[in-house]
Coordinates of C-alpha atoms and ligand atoms in Angstrom, one line a residue:
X24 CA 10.0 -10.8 14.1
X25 CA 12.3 -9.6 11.0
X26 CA 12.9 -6.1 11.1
X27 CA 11.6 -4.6 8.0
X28 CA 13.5 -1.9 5.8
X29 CA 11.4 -0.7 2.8
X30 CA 13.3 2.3 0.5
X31 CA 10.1 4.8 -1.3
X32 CA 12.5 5.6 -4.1
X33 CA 9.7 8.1 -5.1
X34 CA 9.9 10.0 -8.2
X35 CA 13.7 9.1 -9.0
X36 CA 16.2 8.3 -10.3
X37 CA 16.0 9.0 -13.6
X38 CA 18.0 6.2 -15.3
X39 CA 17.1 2.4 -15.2
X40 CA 21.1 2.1 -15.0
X41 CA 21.3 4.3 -12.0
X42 CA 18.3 2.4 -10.4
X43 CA 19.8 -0.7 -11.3
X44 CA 23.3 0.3 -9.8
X45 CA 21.5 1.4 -6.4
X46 CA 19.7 -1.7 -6.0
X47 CA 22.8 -4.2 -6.7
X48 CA 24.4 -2.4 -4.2
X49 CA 21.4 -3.0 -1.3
X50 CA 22.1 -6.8 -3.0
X51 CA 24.9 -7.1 -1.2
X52 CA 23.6 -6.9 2.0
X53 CA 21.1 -10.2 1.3
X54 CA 22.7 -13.2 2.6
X55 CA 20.5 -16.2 3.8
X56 CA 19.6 -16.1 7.6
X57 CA 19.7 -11.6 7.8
X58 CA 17.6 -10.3 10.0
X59 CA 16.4 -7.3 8.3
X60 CA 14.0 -8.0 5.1
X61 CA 14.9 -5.3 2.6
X62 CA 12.3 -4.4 -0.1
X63 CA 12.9 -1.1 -2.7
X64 CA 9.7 0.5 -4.3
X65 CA 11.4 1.7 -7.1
X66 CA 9.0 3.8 -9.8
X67 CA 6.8 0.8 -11.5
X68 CA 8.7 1.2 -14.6
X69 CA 11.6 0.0 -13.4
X70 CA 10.7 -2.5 -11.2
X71 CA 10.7 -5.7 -13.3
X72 CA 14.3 -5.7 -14.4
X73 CA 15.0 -4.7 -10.8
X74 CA 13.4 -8.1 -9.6
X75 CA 15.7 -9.6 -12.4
X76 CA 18.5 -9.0 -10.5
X77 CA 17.4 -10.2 -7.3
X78 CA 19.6 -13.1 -5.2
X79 CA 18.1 -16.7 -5.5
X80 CA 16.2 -16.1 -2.1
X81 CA 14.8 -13.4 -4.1
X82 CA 16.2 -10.3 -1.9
X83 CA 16.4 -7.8 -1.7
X84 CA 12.1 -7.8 -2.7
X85 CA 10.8 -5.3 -4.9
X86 CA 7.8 -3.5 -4.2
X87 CA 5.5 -0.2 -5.9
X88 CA 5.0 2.8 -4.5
X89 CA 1.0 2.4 -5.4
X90 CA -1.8 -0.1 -6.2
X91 CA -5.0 0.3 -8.1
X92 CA -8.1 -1.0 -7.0
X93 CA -9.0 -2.8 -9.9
X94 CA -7.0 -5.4 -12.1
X95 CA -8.6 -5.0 -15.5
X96 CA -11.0 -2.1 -17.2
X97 CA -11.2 1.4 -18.8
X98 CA -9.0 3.1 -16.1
X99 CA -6.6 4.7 -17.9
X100 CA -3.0 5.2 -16.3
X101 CA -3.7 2.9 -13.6
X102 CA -1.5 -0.8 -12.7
X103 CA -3.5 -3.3 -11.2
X104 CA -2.6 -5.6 -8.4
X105 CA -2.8 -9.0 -10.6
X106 CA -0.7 -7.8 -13.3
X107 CA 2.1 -6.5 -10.4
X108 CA 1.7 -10.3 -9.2
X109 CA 2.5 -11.7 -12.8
X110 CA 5.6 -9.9 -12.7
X111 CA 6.8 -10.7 -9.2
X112 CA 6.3 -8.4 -7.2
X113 CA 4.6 -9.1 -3.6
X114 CA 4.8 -5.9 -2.1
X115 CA 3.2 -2.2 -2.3
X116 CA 3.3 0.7 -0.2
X117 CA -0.3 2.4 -0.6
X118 CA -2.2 5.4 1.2
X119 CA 1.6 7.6 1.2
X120 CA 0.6 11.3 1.8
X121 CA 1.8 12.0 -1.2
X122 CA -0.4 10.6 -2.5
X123 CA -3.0 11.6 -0.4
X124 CA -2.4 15.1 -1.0
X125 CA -3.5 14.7 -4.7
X126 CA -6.2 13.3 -3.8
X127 CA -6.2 9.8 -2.2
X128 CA -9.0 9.3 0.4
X129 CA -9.2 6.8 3.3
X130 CA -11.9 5.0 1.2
X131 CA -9.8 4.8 -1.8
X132 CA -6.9 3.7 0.1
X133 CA -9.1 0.9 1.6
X134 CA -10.1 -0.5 -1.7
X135 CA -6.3 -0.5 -3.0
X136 CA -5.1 -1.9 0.4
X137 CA -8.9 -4.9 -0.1
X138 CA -7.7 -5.4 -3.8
X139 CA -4.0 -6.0 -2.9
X140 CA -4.6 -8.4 -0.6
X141 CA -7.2 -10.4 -2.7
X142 CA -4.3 -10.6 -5.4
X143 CA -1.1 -11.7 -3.0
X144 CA 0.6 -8.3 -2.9
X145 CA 0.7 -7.1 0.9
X146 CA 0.0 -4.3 1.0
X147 CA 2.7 -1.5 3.2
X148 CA -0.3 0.6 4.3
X149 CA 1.2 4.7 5.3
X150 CA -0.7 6.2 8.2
X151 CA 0.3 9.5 10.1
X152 CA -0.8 13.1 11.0
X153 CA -0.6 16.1 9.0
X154 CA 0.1 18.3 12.4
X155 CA 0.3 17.6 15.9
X156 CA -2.0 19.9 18.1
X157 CA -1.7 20.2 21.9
X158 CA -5.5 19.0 22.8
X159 CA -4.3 15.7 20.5
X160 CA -6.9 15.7 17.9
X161 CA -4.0 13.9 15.9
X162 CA -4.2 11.0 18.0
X163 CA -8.4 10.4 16.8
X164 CA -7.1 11.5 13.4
X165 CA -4.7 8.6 13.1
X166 CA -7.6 6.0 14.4
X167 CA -9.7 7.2 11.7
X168 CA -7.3 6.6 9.4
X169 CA -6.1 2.9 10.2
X170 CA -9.1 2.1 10.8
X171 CA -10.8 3.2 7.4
X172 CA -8.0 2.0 5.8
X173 CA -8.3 -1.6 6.9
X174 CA -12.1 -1.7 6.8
X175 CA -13.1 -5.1 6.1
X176 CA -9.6 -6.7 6.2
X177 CA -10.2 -10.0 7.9
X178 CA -7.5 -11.8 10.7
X179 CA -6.4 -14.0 8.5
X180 CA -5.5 -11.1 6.1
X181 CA -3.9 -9.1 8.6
X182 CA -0.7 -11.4 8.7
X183 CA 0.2 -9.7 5.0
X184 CA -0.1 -6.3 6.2
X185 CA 2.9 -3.7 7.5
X186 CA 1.6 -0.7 9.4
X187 CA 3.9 2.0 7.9
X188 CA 3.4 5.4 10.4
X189 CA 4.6 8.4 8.6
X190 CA 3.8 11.8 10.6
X191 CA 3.3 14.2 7.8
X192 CA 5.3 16.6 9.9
X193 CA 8.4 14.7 9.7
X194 CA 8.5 13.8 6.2
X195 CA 11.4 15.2 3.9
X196 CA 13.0 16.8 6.8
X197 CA 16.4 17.2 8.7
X198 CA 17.0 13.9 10.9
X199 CA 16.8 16.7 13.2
X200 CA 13.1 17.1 12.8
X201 CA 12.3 13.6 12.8
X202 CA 10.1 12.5 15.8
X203 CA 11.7 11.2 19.0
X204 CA 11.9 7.6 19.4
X205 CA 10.0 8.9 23.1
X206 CA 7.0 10.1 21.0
X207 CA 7.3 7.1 18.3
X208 CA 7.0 4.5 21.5
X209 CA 4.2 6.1 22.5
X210 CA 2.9 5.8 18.8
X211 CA 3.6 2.5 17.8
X212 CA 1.9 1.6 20.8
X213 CA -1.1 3.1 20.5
X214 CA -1.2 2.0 16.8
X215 CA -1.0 -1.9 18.1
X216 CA -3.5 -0.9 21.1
X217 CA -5.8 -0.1 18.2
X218 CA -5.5 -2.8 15.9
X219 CA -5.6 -5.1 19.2
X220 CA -9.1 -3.3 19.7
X221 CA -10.1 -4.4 16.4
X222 CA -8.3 -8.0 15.7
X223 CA -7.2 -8.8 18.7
X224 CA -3.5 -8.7 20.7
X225 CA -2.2 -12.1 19.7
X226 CA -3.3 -11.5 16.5
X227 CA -1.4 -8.1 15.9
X228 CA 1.5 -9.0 17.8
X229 CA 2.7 -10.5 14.3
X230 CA 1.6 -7.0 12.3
X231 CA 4.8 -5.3 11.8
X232 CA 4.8 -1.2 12.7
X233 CA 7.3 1.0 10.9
X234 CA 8.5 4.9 10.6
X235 CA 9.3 6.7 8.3
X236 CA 9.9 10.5 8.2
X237 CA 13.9 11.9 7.7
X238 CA 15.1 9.0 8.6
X239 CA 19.2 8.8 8.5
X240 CA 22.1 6.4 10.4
X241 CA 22.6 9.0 12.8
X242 CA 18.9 8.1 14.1
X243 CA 18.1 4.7 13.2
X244 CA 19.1 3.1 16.4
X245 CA 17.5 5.1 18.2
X246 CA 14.1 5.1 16.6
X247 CA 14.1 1.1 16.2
X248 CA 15.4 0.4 19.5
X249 CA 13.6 3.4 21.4
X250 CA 11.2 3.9 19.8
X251 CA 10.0 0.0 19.7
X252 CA 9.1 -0.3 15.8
X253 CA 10.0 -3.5 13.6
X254 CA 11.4 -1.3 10.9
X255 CA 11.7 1.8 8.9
X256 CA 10.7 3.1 5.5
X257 CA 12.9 5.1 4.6
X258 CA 13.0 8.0 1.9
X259 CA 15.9 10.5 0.9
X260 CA 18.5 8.6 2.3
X261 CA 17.3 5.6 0.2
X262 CA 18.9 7.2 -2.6
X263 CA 22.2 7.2 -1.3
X264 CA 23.9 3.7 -0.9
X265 CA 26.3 4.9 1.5
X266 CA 23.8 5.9 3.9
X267 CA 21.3 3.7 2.8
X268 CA 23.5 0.5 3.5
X269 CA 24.6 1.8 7.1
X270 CA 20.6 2.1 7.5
X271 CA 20.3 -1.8 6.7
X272 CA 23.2 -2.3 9.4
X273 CA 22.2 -0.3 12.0
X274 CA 18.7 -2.2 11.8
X275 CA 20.6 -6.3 11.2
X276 CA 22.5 -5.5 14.9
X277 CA 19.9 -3.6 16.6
X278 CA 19.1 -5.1 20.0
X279 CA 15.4 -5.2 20.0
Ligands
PGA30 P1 12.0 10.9 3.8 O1 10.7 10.2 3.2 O2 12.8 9.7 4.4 O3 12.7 11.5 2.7 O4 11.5 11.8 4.9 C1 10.0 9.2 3.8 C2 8.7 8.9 3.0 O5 8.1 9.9 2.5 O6 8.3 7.8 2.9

C-alpha cells in the first residue's frame, strides 16, 4: 500500500503567495513511481490555484480541511462536496477535533463523511481521544466514534476512505509528547480489528490508518515503522518545508 502524507495547513498561511511557494516546494518531491502520496489541505480559498500548479500526475493532490453535507441550498457559509469535485479536488479531511470542539458531532461528521463519498471526494475521516484514562474508557470512546462516523458507509465505499487517528492529547504538542509508536501499534490495530468487525479483514486490509498529533522527522520513522500506520497527517511541521520535506523522506524509504 502507498504510504500516505496528508499536511492540515489549518488556519494559515496568510498569503496565496506564501501558500503557493510552500506547496511548489512539496512539488518537488512528486516524481512518477514515489511511494508516498502527498496531499495538502490548504484553507478552501486557496485551494484551486494550488491544484493549478500540480505536476501532470496531478501531485502533490490537494485536499480541504472540511466538507458540508449538502451540495446545494440556503446554508450559508458552507462548501459542498460537488462543487469541491468541479474544481478538482478528491480529497477532504472531515470530523478534525477542531472542528469538533465547535461543535461537530459524530452524526454530523457521518453525513459529511456519506455526502463526500456520494460525490467522489474520499473522505480523510479524524478519530482519536480527548484523554486517556487508566480503566481505558478511551478505547470504547474511539469505537463509538469510527463507528458513528462510518454509519452506513458500504464495502465498496470503504476503498475511498483513510482512517486518520489523532489522540486529542497529542495534538499541537512537542514531538516529545506525541504517542509512542508502542501505544500507536496497539492503536492502529485495534482500529483495523474494528473496522474488520464491521466490513470484514480482507476488506480493511486496503483502508489506510494514519497519525497525526506533533508529528516532526525526529519521530516519523519511528511512528510509521513502529508504530505500523500507512502514513501521517501532519500539522505544524507542515508549514515548514524544511521539515515538512524530510517528513516526505523519512516516509518514501521507510521499511514497512
Ligand atoms: P500538529 O497537528 O501536527 O500540529 O500536532 C496535527 C493535526 O491537528 O492534524
Amino acid at each position: 500500500m502507498k504510504k500516505i502524507v496528508v499536511a492540515n495547513w489549518k488556519l494559515n498561511p496568510q498569503t496565496l503567495e506564501e501558500a503557493k511557494d510552500l506547496y511548489v516546494k512539496y512539488r518537488a518531491f512528486s516524481r512518477e513511481g514515489n511511494k508516498t502520496k502527498v496531499i495538502v489541505c490548504p484553507p478552501y480559498i486557496y485551494a484551486s490555484s494550488l491544484a493549478n500548479l500540480a505536476v501532470k500526475t496531478g501531485d502533490p493532490k490537494v485536499g480541504v480541511q472540511d466538507v458540508f453535507f449538502e451540495n446545494s441550498g440556503s446554508w450559508t457559509g458552507e462548501i459542498g462536496p460537488s462543487m469541491l469535485k468541479n474544481i478538482g479536488m478528491s480529497y477532504g479531511i472531515i470530523g478534525h477535533s477542531e472542528r469538533r470542539s465547535l461543535g461537530e458531532t459524530d452524526e454530523v461528521v457521518n453525513k459529511k463523511v456519506l455526502a463526500s463519498l456520494a460525490s467522489g471526494i474520499s473522505p480523510i475521516v479524524c478519530i482519536g481521544e480527548n484523554i486517556r484514562d487508566s480503566h481505558g474508557d478511551y478505547l470504547s470512546f474511539l469505537k463509538e466514534q469510527l463507528v458513528k462516523a462510518l454509519n452506513k458507509v458500504t464495502v465498496k465505499d470503504l476503498k475511498n476512505v483513510i482512517i486518520a487517528y489523532e489522540p486529542v492529547w497529542a495534538i499541537g504538542k512537542k514531538d516529545s509528547e506525541a504517542i509512542t509508536p508502542r501505544d500507536l501499534r496497539v492503536m492502529s490495530i485495534y482500529i483495523r480489528k474494528i473496522l474488520s468487525d464491521i466490513y470484514g479483514q480482507k476488506e480493511v486490509s486496503s483502508v489506510p490508518v494514519l497519525y497525526g498529533g506533533s508529528v516532526s522527522q525526529k519521530i516519523a520513522q519511528n511512528i510509521i515503522e513502529e508504530g505500523k500506520v500507512q502514513g501521517l497527517l501532519v500539522g505544524r511541521s507542515s508549514l515548514d518545508a524544511e521539515e515538512f520535506l524530510g517528513i516526505l523522506k523519512i516516509t518514501e524509504n521507510s521499511k514497512s
